[in-house]
């Protein structure tokens, strides 16, 4: 007696589709979870190895006054400078429409007021996101024969900035700030890890920036 196999074939196809979907979801979770763990691990690193320059990633400023996020980063850079981690500090970042100061200029002025000699500060006044800023710093430093940097930003931002800097031909490591709004609460820490996980995955996939401009109190 003849029997139909069409329903069986259809059921087998559906099972394979379900398995592929479940497998894809599990692989995605593994990638995202692994990246989040790496963001967290690098956030905990404080590398004070001697470098050619200390690079402070820009953040919001208000008519020349650094925001609390930016001030925390600048204070960390000043601390590294006093410890002679590097002979110069690089501030970086452009300005928004209507601003009187760039992030780089406001950062430089703040460091001068803290006692850092002006000739030890290089202001790279360009960059509206992390990638543009890192590439501008790389160009400026390589033109001066300098290639090693210690990066200062918020902890969760460290892995992405380090990845971008190394892609831009710099030898880079990190010594992030441990103060400021980005590290005040568990909620801000969780938000930072979540945000940076997907920003880093986007960069690795496309080599474009996901910013958002990374400033926790814009």
Short mmCIF file of C-alpha atoms in Angstrom, two decimals:
data_model
loop_
_atom_site.label_atom_id
_atom_site.label_comp_id
_atom_site.label_asym_id
_atom_site.label_seq_id
_atom_site.Cartn_x
_atom_site.Cartn_y
_atom_site.Cartn_z
CA UNK A 1 0.00 0.00 0.00
CA UNK A 2 1.46 3.41 -1.00
CA UNK A 3 2.08 6.00 1.71
CA UNK A 4 2.79 9.74 1.42
CA UNK A 5 6.15 11.08 2.62
CA UNK A 6 5.39 14.76 1.98
CA UNK A 7 4.32 15.53 5.58
CA UNK A 8 7.43 13.78 6.91
CA UNK A 9 9.68 15.80 4.62
CA UNK A 10 7.93 19.00 5.71
CA UNK A 11 8.32 18.09 9.38
CA UNK A 12 12.00 17.30 8.90
CA UNK A 13 12.61 20.66 7.23
CA UNK A 14 10.88 22.51 10.06
CA UNK A 15 12.99 20.69 12.63
CA UNK A 16 16.19 21.71 10.84
CA UNK A 17 15.01 25.31 10.58
CA UNK A 18 14.29 25.33 14.32
CA UNK A 19 17.70 23.83 15.09
CA UNK A 20 19.43 26.42 12.90
CA UNK A 21 17.52 29.23 14.57
CA UNK A 22 18.29 27.94 18.06
CA UNK A 23 21.94 27.41 17.09
CA UNK A 24 22.16 30.94 15.71
CA UNK A 25 20.66 32.43 18.86
CA UNK A 26 23.04 30.43 21.08
CA UNK A 27 26.06 31.47 18.99
CA UNK A 28 24.95 35.09 19.21
CA UNK A 29 24.63 34.85 22.97
CA UNK A 30 28.10 33.34 23.22
CA UNK A 31 29.61 36.13 21.10
CA UNK A 32 27.82 38.88 23.00
CA UNK A 33 28.58 37.32 26.38
CA UNK A 34 32.24 36.78 25.51
CA UNK A 35 32.59 40.36 24.30
CA UNK A 36 30.92 41.73 27.43
CA UNK A 37 33.31 39.68 29.58
CA UNK A 38 36.29 41.06 27.62
CA UNK A 39 34.99 44.64 28.04
CA UNK A 40 34.75 44.01 31.80
CA UNK A 41 38.21 42.43 32.00
CA UNK A 42 39.99 45.24 30.15
CA UNK A 43 38.06 47.81 32.21
CA UNK A 44 39.85 46.47 35.30
CA UNK A 45 43.35 46.94 33.85
CA UNK A 46 45.58 49.81 34.99
CA UNK A 47 48.75 49.66 32.89
CA UNK A 48 51.30 52.27 33.93
CA UNK A 49 53.97 51.11 31.49
CA UNK A 50 56.01 54.01 30.13
CA UNK A 51 54.67 55.40 26.85
CA UNK A 52 55.37 58.22 24.42
CA UNK A 53 52.12 59.96 25.32
CA UNK A 54 49.08 59.89 27.56
CA UNK A 55 45.93 60.28 25.46
CA UNK A 56 42.77 61.65 27.07
CA UNK A 57 39.60 60.86 25.16
CA UNK A 58 37.34 63.89 24.96
CA UNK A 59 33.97 64.34 26.64
CA UNK A 60 31.47 67.14 27.07
CA UNK A 61 32.64 70.62 27.97
CA UNK A 62 30.63 73.72 28.73
CA UNK A 63 32.09 76.96 27.39
CA UNK A 64 35.58 75.76 28.22
CA UNK A 65 34.74 74.01 31.48
CA UNK A 66 35.10 70.22 31.36
CA UNK A 67 32.09 68.16 32.42
CA UNK A 68 32.45 65.91 35.44
CA UNK A 69 33.17 62.94 33.14
CA UNK A 70 35.86 64.86 31.26
CA UNK A 71 37.34 66.27 34.46
CA UNK A 72 37.74 62.76 35.89
CA UNK A 73 39.62 61.69 32.77
CA UNK A 74 41.85 64.78 32.86
CA UNK A 75 42.64 64.24 36.54
CA UNK A 76 43.66 60.66 35.76
CA UNK A 77 45.91 61.87 32.92
CA UNK A 78 47.48 64.42 35.27
CA UNK A 79 48.10 61.65 37.81
CA UNK A 80 49.84 59.53 35.16
CA UNK A 81 51.91 62.53 34.06
CA UNK A 82 53.07 63.14 37.64
CA UNK A 83 54.05 59.48 37.85
CA UNK A 84 56.16 60.04 34.70
CA UNK A 85 54.26 57.43 32.71
CA UNK A 86 54.77 59.63 29.65
CA UNK A 87 56.43 62.98 28.92
CA UNK A 88 53.37 64.50 27.26
CA UNK A 89 49.58 64.51 27.37
CA UNK A 90 47.37 64.58 24.29
CA UNK A 91 43.87 65.99 24.56
CA UNK A 92 41.52 65.32 21.67
CA UNK A 93 38.07 66.28 20.46
CA UNK A 94 36.32 68.86 18.34
CA UNK A 95 33.35 71.03 19.21
CA UNK A 96 29.62 71.10 18.64
CA UNK A 97 27.91 73.81 16.62
CA UNK A 98 27.80 76.98 18.69
CA UNK A 99 30.60 75.98 21.08
CA UNK A 100 33.39 78.46 21.76
CA UNK A 101 35.89 75.78 22.71
CA UNK A 102 36.87 72.37 21.42
CA UNK A 103 37.07 69.49 23.85
CA UNK A 104 40.80 69.32 23.21
CA UNK A 105 41.30 73.03 23.99
CA UNK A 106 39.21 72.94 27.16
CA UNK A 107 41.13 69.86 28.28
CA UNK A 108 44.45 71.56 27.60
CA UNK A 109 43.43 74.67 29.55
CA UNK A 110 42.30 72.53 32.49
CA UNK A 111 45.62 70.67 32.59
CA UNK A 112 47.57 73.94 32.38
CA UNK A 113 45.61 75.21 35.38
CA UNK A 114 46.62 72.00 37.20
CA UNK A 115 50.28 72.81 36.61
CA UNK A 116 51.11 70.76 33.51
CA UNK A 117 53.53 72.79 31.33
CA UNK A 118 51.91 73.99 28.12
CA UNK A 119 54.69 72.55 25.98
CA UNK A 120 53.90 69.09 27.38
CA UNK A 121 50.30 69.19 26.15
CA UNK A 122 49.25 68.54 22.56
CA UNK A 123 45.67 69.50 21.71
CA UNK A 124 44.30 67.63 18.69
CA UNK A 125 41.21 69.70 18.04
CA UNK A 126 39.24 67.34 15.84
CA UNK A 127 37.04 64.31 16.15
CA UNK A 128 33.32 64.03 16.81
CA UNK A 129 33.40 60.37 17.84
CA UNK A 130 35.85 57.87 19.29
CA UNK A 131 37.12 56.55 15.96
CA UNK A 132 37.73 59.99 14.45
CA UNK A 133 39.50 61.09 17.63
CA UNK A 134 41.75 58.03 17.76
CA UNK A 135 42.67 58.31 14.09
CA UNK A 136 43.44 62.03 14.48
CA UNK A 137 45.69 61.31 17.48
CA UNK A 138 47.46 58.53 15.59
CA UNK A 139 48.17 60.83 12.65
CA UNK A 140 49.47 63.60 14.91
CA UNK A 141 51.71 61.34 16.98
CA UNK A 142 53.10 59.25 14.14
CA UNK A 143 54.04 62.49 12.35
CA UNK A 144 56.12 63.33 15.44
CA UNK A 145 57.79 59.94 15.54
CA UNK A 146 55.75 58.75 18.53
CA UNK A 147 53.79 55.51 18.51
CA UNK A 148 53.12 54.26 22.05
CA UNK A 149 50.21 55.56 24.12
CA UNK A 150 48.41 54.94 27.37
CA UNK A 151 44.72 55.69 26.86
CA UNK A 152 42.58 57.42 29.46
CA UNK A 153 38.81 57.18 29.29
CA UNK A 154 36.06 55.55 31.31
CA UNK A 155 36.75 51.91 32.23
CA UNK A 156 34.11 50.39 29.95
CA UNK A 157 35.37 52.45 27.01
CA UNK A 158 38.89 51.04 27.34
CA UNK A 159 38.67 47.95 25.16
CA UNK A 160 37.11 49.76 22.20
CA UNK A 161 39.56 52.67 22.32
CA UNK A 162 42.48 50.24 22.64
CA UNK A 163 41.22 48.20 19.70
CA UNK A 164 40.82 51.30 17.54
CA UNK A 165 44.23 52.68 18.53
CA UNK A 166 45.98 49.44 17.67
CA UNK A 167 44.15 49.34 14.34
CA UNK A 168 45.46 52.89 13.78
CA UNK A 169 49.09 51.66 14.10
CA UNK A 170 49.65 52.73 17.70
CA UNK A 171 51.02 50.55 20.49
CA UNK A 172 48.28 51.14 23.02
CA UNK A 173 47.28 50.12 26.53
CA UNK A 174 44.88 51.58 29.07
CA UNK A 175 44.76 53.22 32.50
CA UNK A 176 41.16 54.44 32.85
CA UNK A 177 39.71 56.80 35.41
CA UNK A 178 38.27 55.25 38.56
CA UNK A 179 36.15 58.28 39.48
CA UNK A 180 33.28 60.17 37.92
CA UNK A 181 29.65 59.42 36.97
CA UNK A 182 30.56 56.46 34.76
CA UNK A 183 31.68 54.44 37.78
CA UNK A 184 29.47 55.80 40.58
CA UNK A 185 26.78 53.12 40.63
CA UNK A 186 26.24 49.52 39.57
CA UNK A 187 23.57 50.78 37.19
CA UNK A 188 26.01 53.09 35.41
CA UNK A 189 28.57 50.30 35.25
CA UNK A 190 26.07 47.83 33.79
CA UNK A 191 24.92 50.43 31.28
CA UNK A 192 28.51 51.12 30.25
CA UNK A 193 29.31 47.44 29.72
CA UNK A 194 26.10 46.88 27.74
CA UNK A 195 26.69 49.93 25.58
CA UNK A 196 30.34 49.20 24.88
CA UNK A 197 29.71 45.53 24.12
CA UNK A 198 27.48 46.37 21.18
CA UNK A 199 29.56 49.37 20.12
CA UNK A 200 32.64 47.17 19.94
CA UNK A 201 30.82 44.41 18.04
CA UNK A 202 29.58 47.02 15.56
CA UNK A 203 33.11 48.38 15.09
CA UNK A 204 34.59 44.91 14.61
CA UNK A 205 31.90 44.10 12.06
CA UNK A 206 31.97 47.34 10.06
CA UNK A 207 35.06 49.32 11.16
CA UNK A 208 32.76 52.29 11.65
CA UNK A 209 32.09 54.02 14.95
CA UNK A 210 28.84 53.36 16.78
CA UNK A 211 29.04 56.67 18.67
CA UNK A 212 26.77 58.00 20.36
CA UNK A 213 29.84 60.07 21.47
CA UNK A 214 30.89 58.41 24.68
CA UNK A 215 30.19 60.93 27.40
CA UNK A 216 28.13 59.78 30.32
CA UNK A 217 26.84 63.24 31.27
CA UNK A 218 26.41 64.93 27.87
#
